[in-house]
PDB file of C-alpha atoms and ligand atoms in Angstrom:
ATOM      1  CA  MET A   1      -2.333  68.824 -69.341  1.00  0.00           C
ATOM      2  CA  HIS A   2      -1.192  66.440 -66.693  1.00  0.00           C
ATOM      3  CA  ASP A   3       2.529  66.221 -65.876  1.00  0.00           C
ATOM      4  CA  LEU A   4       4.625  63.018 -66.465  1.00  0.00           C
ATOM      5  CA  ARG A   5       6.811  63.070 -63.614  1.00  0.00           C
ATOM      6  CA  LEU A   6       9.452  60.439 -63.796  1.00  0.00           C
ATOM      7  CA  THR A   7      11.817  60.205 -60.496  1.00  0.00           C
ATOM      8  CA  PHE A   8      14.680  57.325 -60.892  1.00  0.00           C
ATOM      9  CA  ILE A   9      15.008  55.718 -57.939  1.00  0.00           C
ATOM     10  CA  GLY A  10      18.326  54.418 -59.560  1.00  0.00           C
ATOM     11  CA  SER A  11      19.603  54.189 -63.231  1.00  0.00           C
ATOM     12  CA  GLY A  12      22.247  51.307 -63.122  1.00  0.00           C
ATOM     13  CA  ASN A  13      22.266  48.310 -64.592  1.00  0.00           C
ATOM     14  CA  ALA A  14      22.524  44.965 -62.515  1.00  0.00           C
ATOM     15  CA  PHE A  15      26.041  45.401 -61.720  1.00  0.00           C
ATOM     16  CA  SER A  16      25.724  48.736 -60.134  1.00  0.00           C
ATOM     17  CA  PRO A  17      28.694  49.864 -62.042  1.00  0.00           C
ATOM     18  CA  GLY A  18      30.145  53.366 -60.475  1.00  0.00           C
ATOM     19  CA  GLY A  19      27.923  52.936 -57.443  1.00  0.00           C
ATOM     20  CA  LEU A  20      24.766  53.362 -59.453  1.00  0.00           C
ATOM     21  CA  CYS A  21      21.205  52.264 -58.035  1.00  0.00           C
ATOM     22  CA  CYS A  22      19.682  49.423 -60.147  1.00  0.00           C
ATOM     23  CA  ASN A  23      17.239  51.007 -62.381  1.00  0.00           C
ATOM     24  CA  GLY A  24      13.843  51.795 -61.629  1.00  0.00           C
ATOM     25  CA  PHE A  25      11.761  55.052 -61.571  1.00  0.00           C
ATOM     26  CA  LEU A  26       8.867  56.637 -60.084  1.00  0.00           C
ATOM     27  CA  LEU A  27       5.601  58.075 -62.285  1.00  0.00           C
ATOM     28  CA  ASN A  28       4.039  61.109 -60.564  1.00  0.00           C
ATOM     29  CA  ASP A  29       5.291  59.483 -57.298  1.00  0.00           C
ATOM     30  CA  ARG A  30       1.691  56.800 -57.425  1.00  0.00           C
ATOM     31  CA  VAL A  31       3.185  54.463 -59.896  1.00  0.00           C
ATOM     32  CA  LEU A  32       6.723  52.372 -59.247  1.00  0.00           C
ATOM     33  CA  PHE A  33       8.397  50.735 -62.472  1.00  0.00           C
ATOM     34  CA  GLU A  34      10.597  48.094 -61.527  1.00  0.00           C
ATOM     35  CA  ALA A  35      11.274  47.145 -57.782  1.00  0.00           C
ATOM     36  CA  PRO A  36      14.988  46.416 -57.888  1.00  0.00           C
ATOM     37  CA  PRO A  37      16.963  45.523 -54.192  1.00  0.00           C
ATOM     38  CA  GLN A  38      17.864  48.722 -53.267  1.00  0.00           C
ATOM     39  CA  THR A  39      14.021  49.939 -53.758  1.00  0.00           C
ATOM     40  CA  LEU A  40      12.740  50.689 -50.003  1.00  0.00           C
ATOM     41  CA  GLY A  41      16.414  52.619 -49.257  1.00  0.00           C
ATOM     42  CA  SER A  42      15.800  54.730 -53.084  1.00  0.00           C
ATOM     43  CA  LEU A  43      12.091  55.360 -52.175  1.00  0.00           C
ATOM     44  CA  ASN A  44      13.330  56.844 -48.868  1.00  0.00           C
ATOM     45  CA  THR A  45      15.893  58.780 -50.138  1.00  0.00           C
ATOM     46  CA  VAL A  46      13.036  60.470 -52.600  1.00  0.00           C
ATOM     47  CA  GLY A  47      10.926  61.511 -50.381  1.00  0.00           C
ATOM     48  CA  VAL A  48       8.534  58.875 -51.635  1.00  0.00           C
ATOM     49  CA  ASP A  49       6.021  56.838 -48.652  1.00  0.00           C
ATOM     50  CA  PRO A  50       5.755  53.245 -49.839  1.00  0.00           C
ATOM     51  CA  ASN A  51       2.680  53.176 -48.683  1.00  0.00           C
ATOM     52  CA  GLU A  52       1.421  55.801 -50.987  1.00  0.00           C
ATOM     53  CA  LEU A  53       2.368  53.440 -54.304  1.00  0.00           C
ATOM     54  CA  ASP A  54      -0.963  53.055 -55.948  1.00  0.00           C
ATOM     55  CA  VAL A  55       0.956  50.375 -58.828  1.00  0.00           C
ATOM     56  CA  VAL A  56       4.104  48.420 -58.975  1.00  0.00           C
ATOM     57  CA  VAL A  57       4.922  47.718 -62.670  1.00  0.00           C
ATOM     58  CA  LEU A  58       7.195  44.815 -63.232  1.00  0.00           C
ATOM     59  CA  SER A  59       9.040  44.280 -67.037  1.00  0.00           C
ATOM     60  CA  HIS A  60      10.602  40.485 -65.930  1.00  0.00           C
ATOM     61  CA  HIS A  61      11.783  38.584 -62.895  1.00  0.00           C
ATOM     62  CA  HIS A  62      15.837  39.483 -63.702  1.00  0.00           C
ATOM     63  CA  GLY A  63      17.139  40.081 -59.808  1.00  0.00           C
ATOM     64  CA  ASP A  64      17.601  43.834 -60.232  1.00  0.00           C
ATOM     65  CA  HIS A  65      14.130  44.393 -61.439  1.00  0.00           C
ATOM     66  CA  PHE A  66      12.394  42.111 -58.794  1.00  0.00           C
ATOM     67  CA  LEU A  67      13.976  41.325 -55.782  1.00  0.00           C
ATOM     68  CA  GLY A  68      12.998  44.764 -53.870  1.00  0.00           C
ATOM     69  CA  LEU A  69       9.553  43.024 -54.405  1.00  0.00           C
ATOM     70  CA  PRO A  70       9.993  41.372 -50.772  1.00  0.00           C
ATOM     71  CA  PHE A  71      11.195  44.403 -49.031  1.00  0.00           C
ATOM     72  CA  LEU A  72       7.963  46.432 -50.344  1.00  0.00           C
ATOM     73  CA  LEU A  73       5.831  43.735 -48.974  1.00  0.00           C
ATOM     74  CA  LEU A  74       7.930  44.314 -45.610  1.00  0.00           C
ATOM     75  CA  HIS A  75       7.326  47.415 -45.523  1.00  0.00           C
ATOM     76  CA  TRP A  76       3.466  47.476 -46.411  1.00  0.00           C
ATOM     77  CA  LYS A  77       2.615  44.696 -43.888  1.00  0.00           C
ATOM     78  CA  TRP A  78       4.167  46.600 -40.792  1.00  0.00           C
ATOM     79  CA  LYS A  79       4.183  50.109 -41.450  1.00  0.00           C
ATOM     80  CA  GLY A  80       0.471  50.722 -41.885  1.00  0.00           C
ATOM     81  CA  ARG A  81      -0.403  50.099 -45.058  1.00  0.00           C
ATOM     82  CA  THR A  82      -3.886  49.971 -45.312  1.00  0.00           C
ATOM     83  CA  ARG A  83      -5.319  50.587 -49.164  1.00  0.00           C
ATOM     84  CA  PRO A  84      -4.697  47.946 -51.784  1.00  0.00           C
ATOM     85  CA  VAL A  85      -1.726  47.948 -54.191  1.00  0.00           C
ATOM     86  CA  ARG A  86      -1.929  46.317 -57.362  1.00  0.00           C
ATOM     87  CA  ILE A  87       0.913  44.715 -58.722  1.00  0.00           C
ATOM     88  CA  VAL A  88       1.575  43.804 -62.609  1.00  0.00           C
ATOM     89  CA  GLY A  89       4.171  41.791 -64.107  1.00  0.00           C
ATOM     90  CA  PRO A  90       4.534  39.110 -66.901  1.00  0.00           C
ATOM     91  CA  ARG A  91       3.284  35.441 -66.379  1.00  0.00           C
ATOM     92  CA  ASN A  92       4.244  33.746 -63.079  1.00  0.00           C
ATOM     93  CA  THR A  93       4.900  37.001 -61.081  1.00  0.00           C
ATOM     94  CA  GLU A  94       2.388  36.245 -58.563  1.00  0.00           C
ATOM     95  CA  ALA A  95       3.491  32.679 -57.613  1.00  0.00           C
ATOM     96  CA  LEU A  96       7.491  33.959 -57.966  1.00  0.00           C
ATOM     97  CA  ALA A  97       6.878  37.040 -55.871  1.00  0.00           C
ATOM     98  CA  LYS A  98       4.774  34.791 -53.083  1.00  0.00           C
ATOM     99  CA  ASP A  99       7.467  31.918 -53.157  1.00  0.00           C
ATOM    100  CA  ILE A 100      10.215  34.454 -52.659  1.00  0.00           C
ATOM    101  CA  ALA A 101       8.548  36.752 -50.208  1.00  0.00           C
ATOM    102  CA  GLN A 102       7.390  33.827 -47.814  1.00  0.00           C
ATOM    103  CA  LYS A 103      10.885  32.328 -47.522  1.00  0.00           C
ATOM    104  CA  VAL A 104      12.981  35.320 -47.038  1.00  0.00           C
ATOM    105  CA  PHE A 105      10.183  37.211 -44.852  1.00  0.00           C
ATOM    106  CA  PRO A 106       7.974  34.591 -43.220  1.00  0.00           C
ATOM    107  CA  GLY A 107       4.870  35.896 -42.833  1.00  0.00           C
ATOM    108  CA  VAL A 108       5.066  38.753 -44.883  1.00  0.00           C
ATOM    109  CA  LEU A 109       2.018  37.862 -46.719  1.00  0.00           C
ATOM    110  CA  ASP A 110      -0.561  37.529 -43.889  1.00  0.00           C
ATOM    111  CA  ILE A 111      -1.541  40.870 -44.144  1.00  0.00           C
ATOM    112  CA  SER A 112      -4.745  43.066 -43.662  1.00  0.00           C
ATOM    113  CA  TYR A 113      -4.918  45.245 -46.914  1.00  0.00           C
ATOM    114  CA  GLU A 114      -5.047  44.059 -50.567  1.00  0.00           C
ATOM    115  CA  ILE A 115      -2.607  43.164 -53.359  1.00  0.00           C
ATOM    116  CA  GLU A 116      -4.621  42.615 -56.364  1.00  0.00           C
ATOM    117  CA  TRP A 117      -2.037  40.533 -59.352  1.00  0.00           C
ATOM    118  CA  ALA A 118      -2.236  41.877 -62.628  1.00  0.00           C
ATOM    119  CA  GLU A 119      -0.260  39.165 -65.413  1.00  0.00           C
ATOM    120  CA  ALA A 120       0.638  41.177 -67.966  1.00  0.00           C
ATOM    121  CA  GLU A 121       0.881  39.748 -71.698  1.00  0.00           C
ATOM    122  CA  PRO A 122       1.357  40.726 -75.174  1.00  0.00           C
ATOM    123  CA  GLY A 123      -1.254  42.766 -76.738  1.00  0.00           C
ATOM    124  CA  LYS A 124      -3.579  42.535 -74.044  1.00  0.00           C
ATOM    125  CA  LEU A 125      -4.550  45.989 -72.361  1.00  0.00           C
ATOM    126  CA  CYS A 126      -4.244  46.244 -68.443  1.00  0.00           C
ATOM    127  CA  ARG A 127      -6.314  48.852 -66.920  1.00  0.00           C
ATOM    128  CA  VAL A 128      -5.047  49.929 -63.091  1.00  0.00           C
ATOM    129  CA  ASN A 129      -6.214  53.288 -61.186  1.00  0.00           C
ATOM    130  CA  GLY A 130      -5.776  55.438 -64.146  1.00  0.00           C
ATOM    131  CA  LEU A 131      -3.452  53.889 -65.900  1.00  0.00           C
ATOM    132  CA  GLU A 132      -3.569  51.912 -68.992  1.00  0.00           C
ATOM    133  CA  LEU A 133      -0.205  49.521 -69.914  1.00  0.00           C
ATOM    134  CA  GLU A 134      -0.098  48.126 -73.483  1.00  0.00           C
ATOM    135  CA  PRO A 135       2.331  45.142 -72.669  1.00  0.00           C
ATOM    136  CA  VAL A 136       4.943  44.461 -75.964  1.00  0.00           C
ATOM    137  CA  GLN A 137       7.163  41.229 -76.040  1.00  0.00           C
ATOM    138  CA  VAL A 138      10.751  42.409 -75.968  1.00  0.00           C
ATOM    139  CA  GLU A 139      13.648  40.021 -76.558  1.00  0.00           C
ATOM    140  CA  HIS A 140      15.927  39.734 -73.365  1.00  0.00           C
ATOM    141  CA  ASP A 141      16.360  36.320 -71.643  1.00  0.00           C
ATOM    142  CA  ASP A 142      14.585  32.866 -72.939  1.00  0.00           C
ATOM    143  CA  GLU A 143      14.934  31.065 -69.259  1.00  0.00           C
ATOM    144  CA  LEU A 144      12.919  33.789 -67.713  1.00  0.00           C
ATOM    145  CA  SER A 145       8.920  33.338 -68.595  1.00  0.00           C
ATOM    146  CA  SER A 146       8.787  36.997 -70.596  1.00  0.00           C
ATOM    147  CA  THR A 147       9.957  40.052 -70.683  1.00  0.00           C
ATOM    148  CA  LEU A 148       7.929  43.085 -71.408  1.00  0.00           C
ATOM    149  CA  GLY A 149       8.258  46.699 -72.861  1.00  0.00           C
ATOM    150  CA  TYR A 150       5.321  49.105 -71.823  1.00  0.00           C
ATOM    151  CA  ALA A 151       3.037  51.529 -73.641  1.00  0.00           C
ATOM    152  CA  VAL A 152       1.770  53.371 -70.989  1.00  0.00           C
ATOM    153  CA  ARG A 153      -1.077  55.891 -71.320  1.00  0.00           C
ATOM    154  CA  TYR A 154      -1.822  58.070 -67.954  1.00  0.00           C
ATOM    155  CA  HIS A 155      -4.307  60.647 -67.940  1.00  0.00           C
ATOM    156  CA  GLY A 156      -3.983  60.855 -71.535  1.00  0.00           C
ATOM    157  CA  ARG A 157      -0.089  61.436 -72.124  1.00  0.00           C
ATOM    158  CA  ARG A 158       1.772  58.739 -73.766  1.00  0.00           C
ATOM    159  CA  LEU A 159       4.905  57.064 -72.268  1.00  0.00           C
ATOM    160  CA  ALA A 160       7.177  54.102 -73.443  1.00  0.00           C
ATOM    161  CA  TYR A 161       9.330  52.183 -71.838  1.00  0.00           C
ATOM    162  CA  THR A 162      11.437  49.112 -73.122  1.00  0.00           C
ATOM    163  CA  GLY A 163      12.237  47.115 -70.004  1.00  0.00           C
ATOM    164  CA  ASP A 164      15.397  45.039 -70.777  1.00  0.00           C
ATOM    165  CA  THR A 165      16.278  43.929 -74.453  1.00  0.00           C
ATOM    166  CA  ARG A 166      18.136  43.754 -77.155  1.00  0.00           C
ATOM    167  CA  LEU A 167      16.882  45.855 -80.320  1.00  0.00           C
ATOM    168  CA  CYS A 168      13.677  44.227 -81.422  1.00  0.00           C
ATOM    169  CA  ASP A 169      10.192  45.013 -83.166  1.00  0.00           C
ATOM    170  CA  GLY A 170       8.970  45.698 -79.506  1.00  0.00           C
ATOM    171  CA  VAL A 171      10.902  48.862 -79.041  1.00  0.00           C
ATOM    172  CA  PHE A 172       9.808  50.228 -82.397  1.00  0.00           C
ATOM    173  CA  ASP A 173       6.345  49.535 -81.641  1.00  0.00           C
ATOM    174  CA  ILE A 174       6.033  51.681 -78.426  1.00  0.00           C
ATOM    175  CA  ALA A 175       8.471  54.348 -79.829  1.00  0.00           C
ATOM    176  CA  ARG A 176       6.459  55.396 -82.532  1.00  0.00           C
ATOM    177  CA  ASP A 177       4.107  57.634 -80.852  1.00  0.00           C
ATOM    178  CA  ALA A 178       5.735  58.079 -77.361  1.00  0.00           C
ATOM    179  CA  GLU A 179       5.975  61.268 -75.687  1.00  0.00           C
ATOM    180  CA  LEU A 180       8.903  59.959 -73.538  1.00  0.00           C
ATOM    181  CA  MET A 181      10.325  57.118 -73.989  1.00  0.00           C
ATOM    182  CA  VAL A 182      12.261  55.493 -70.924  1.00  0.00           C
ATOM    183  CA  SER A 183      14.997  53.137 -72.542  1.00  0.00           C
ATOM    184  CA  GLU A 184      17.838  50.275 -71.319  1.00  0.00           C
ATOM    185  CA  CYS A 185      20.897  51.163 -72.455  1.00  0.00           C
ATOM    186  CA  ALA A 186      23.454  48.525 -70.461  1.00  0.00           C
ATOM    187  CA  SER A 187      26.654  49.767 -71.962  1.00  0.00           C
ATOM    188  CA  ARG A 188      28.465  52.393 -74.453  1.00  0.00           C
ATOM    189  CA  THR A 189      29.921  49.968 -76.856  1.00  0.00           C
ATOM    190  CA  ASP A 190      29.383  46.552 -75.498  1.00  0.00           C
ATOM    191  CA  CYS A 191      27.750  43.952 -78.106  1.00  0.00           C
ATOM    192  CA  ILE A 192      25.701  42.056 -75.399  1.00  0.00           C
ATOM    193  CA  PRO A 193      23.015  39.890 -77.242  1.00  0.00           C
ATOM    194  CA  ILE A 194      20.203  40.668 -74.279  1.00  0.00           C
ATOM    195  CA  HIS A 195      20.882  44.111 -74.511  1.00  0.00           C
ATOM    196  CA  MET A 196      21.052  47.289 -76.249  1.00  0.00           C
ATOM    197  CA  ASN A 197      24.207  49.656 -75.992  1.00  0.00           C
ATOM    198  CA  LEU A 198      24.642  53.522 -76.581  1.00  0.00           C
ATOM    199  CA  VAL A 199      26.575  53.500 -79.945  1.00  0.00           C
ATOM    200  CA  ASP A 200      24.880  51.016 -81.920  1.00  0.00           C
ATOM    201  CA  ASP A 201      21.345  50.924 -80.517  1.00  0.00           C
ATOM    202  CA  MET A 202      20.518  54.348 -79.305  1.00  0.00           C
ATOM    203  CA  PRO A 203      20.680  56.347 -83.051  1.00  0.00           C
ATOM    204  CA  ARG A 204      17.876  53.964 -84.251  1.00  0.00           C
ATOM    205  CA  VAL A 205      15.651  54.127 -81.216  1.00  0.00           C
ATOM    206  CA  ARG A 206      15.790  57.793 -81.215  1.00  0.00           C
ATOM    207  CA  ALA A 207      15.043  57.950 -85.093  1.00  0.00           C
ATOM    208  CA  ALA A 208      11.928  55.336 -84.301  1.00  0.00           C
ATOM    209  CA  LEU A 209      10.550  58.217 -81.797  1.00  0.00           C
ATOM    210  CA  PRO A 210       8.821  61.197 -82.586  1.00  0.00           C
ATOM    211  CA  SER A 211      11.538  64.262 -82.956  1.00  0.00           C
ATOM    212  CA  GLY A 212      10.145  66.280 -80.012  1.00  0.00           C
ATOM    213  CA  SER A 213       9.647  63.451 -77.806  1.00  0.00           C
ATOM    214  CA  PRO A 214      12.431  63.017 -74.836  1.00  0.00           C
ATOM    215  CA  LEU A 215      14.382  59.835 -74.576  1.00  0.00           C
ATOM    216  CA  ILE A 216      16.025  58.856 -71.166  1.00  0.00           C
ATOM    217  CA  LEU A 217      18.418  56.510 -70.970  1.00  0.00           C
ATOM    218  CA  THR A 218      18.468  54.288 -67.844  1.00  0.00           C
ATOM    219  CA  HIS A 219      20.072  50.729 -66.817  1.00  0.00           C
ATOM    220  CA  ILE A 220      23.202  52.359 -67.658  1.00  0.00           C
ATOM    221  CA  SER A 221      27.028  51.801 -67.036  1.00  0.00           C
ATOM    222  CA  PRO A 222      28.893  54.825 -65.757  1.00  0.00           C
ATOM    223  CA  ASP A 223      30.431  55.868 -69.524  1.00  0.00           C
ATOM    224  CA  VAL A 224      27.135  56.180 -71.073  1.00  0.00           C
ATOM    225  CA  ASP A 225      26.420  59.871 -71.843  1.00  0.00           C
ATOM    226  CA  ASN A 226      23.936  60.818 -74.526  1.00  0.00           C
ATOM    227  CA  GLY A 227      25.519  60.140 -77.630  1.00  0.00           C
ATOM    228  CA  ASN A 228      25.078  63.660 -78.945  1.00  0.00           C
ATOM    229  CA  LEU A 229      21.898  62.415 -79.910  1.00  0.00           C
ATOM    230  CA  ALA A 230      18.834  65.115 -79.827  1.00  0.00           C
ATOM    231  CA  ASN A 231      16.459  65.244 -77.100  1.00  0.00           C
ATOM    232  CA  THR A 232      18.304  62.491 -75.307  1.00  0.00           C
ATOM    233  CA  LEU A 233      19.537  62.752 -71.811  1.00  0.00           C
ATOM    234  CA  VAL A 234      20.984  59.889 -69.110  1.00  0.00           C
ATOM    235  CA  ALA A 235      19.044  58.979 -66.251  1.00  0.00           C
ATOM    236  CA  LYS A 236      20.926  59.921 -62.794  1.00  0.00           C
ATOM    237  CA  ASP A 237      19.886  58.362 -59.425  1.00  0.00           C
ATOM    238  CA  PHE A 238      17.292  60.336 -57.697  1.00  0.00           C
ATOM    239  CA  GLU A 239      16.821  62.964 -60.232  1.00  0.00           C
ATOM    240  CA  THR A 240      13.284  64.122 -61.315  1.00  0.00           C
ATOM    241  CA  TYR A 241      12.273  64.840 -65.172  1.00  0.00           C
ATOM    242  CA  ARG A 242       9.057  66.634 -66.206  1.00  0.00           C
ATOM    243  CA  VAL A 243       7.760  66.265 -69.623  1.00  0.00           C
TER     244      VAL A 243
HETATM  245 ZN1  LIG B   1      17.093  41.791 -67.420  1.00  0.00          ZN
END
């Protein structure tokens, strides 16, 4: 059986509380979920060459999930990338990424490698490099084009990732048959209408998952622990978890 190996390049929410890096994680060193602003630094810390990434998957366009992309593009242009890369994200990802990247690093898209942009839509299966992504609509910031969670199939294994969201049907949908779930948990007790918290929401997320499937909390504030929930742990910056 293929291992699912998750390495967190960050585990904090948008405010980087307590010095935590903003949330993002690698799947088997080849697929990057989210591109937080510190992406390049974090990849260097965990010893993963950005040129070895096959796919970048974005849940939405808030800066803590998206603004590392211009830096990845910078690295790929100037540090010898030759093979194609896929970038998957919600509606308007390509246009927004190109607009920002060209403005902050002019010329960064004059490139000799190939970028394949894939627009993720809820319910539409997206296949890239042996990865099968099923985007689900979650409920976060209505001012954005869309916010997605993902049910992921990778070499026959099933991973779920919530993206940023309040507790909603999309979260329960992807939890049901996941072997491993990565969930945002932005605070311990705060009732923020666009996020989940530990005390009110995580017991319900945990209950929706098969009991043998680990739940990993990320996008946290430093006072988030595992809430004494079974088979639940809190992601740490630069740590790797194997399932
Ligand atoms: Zn967000």
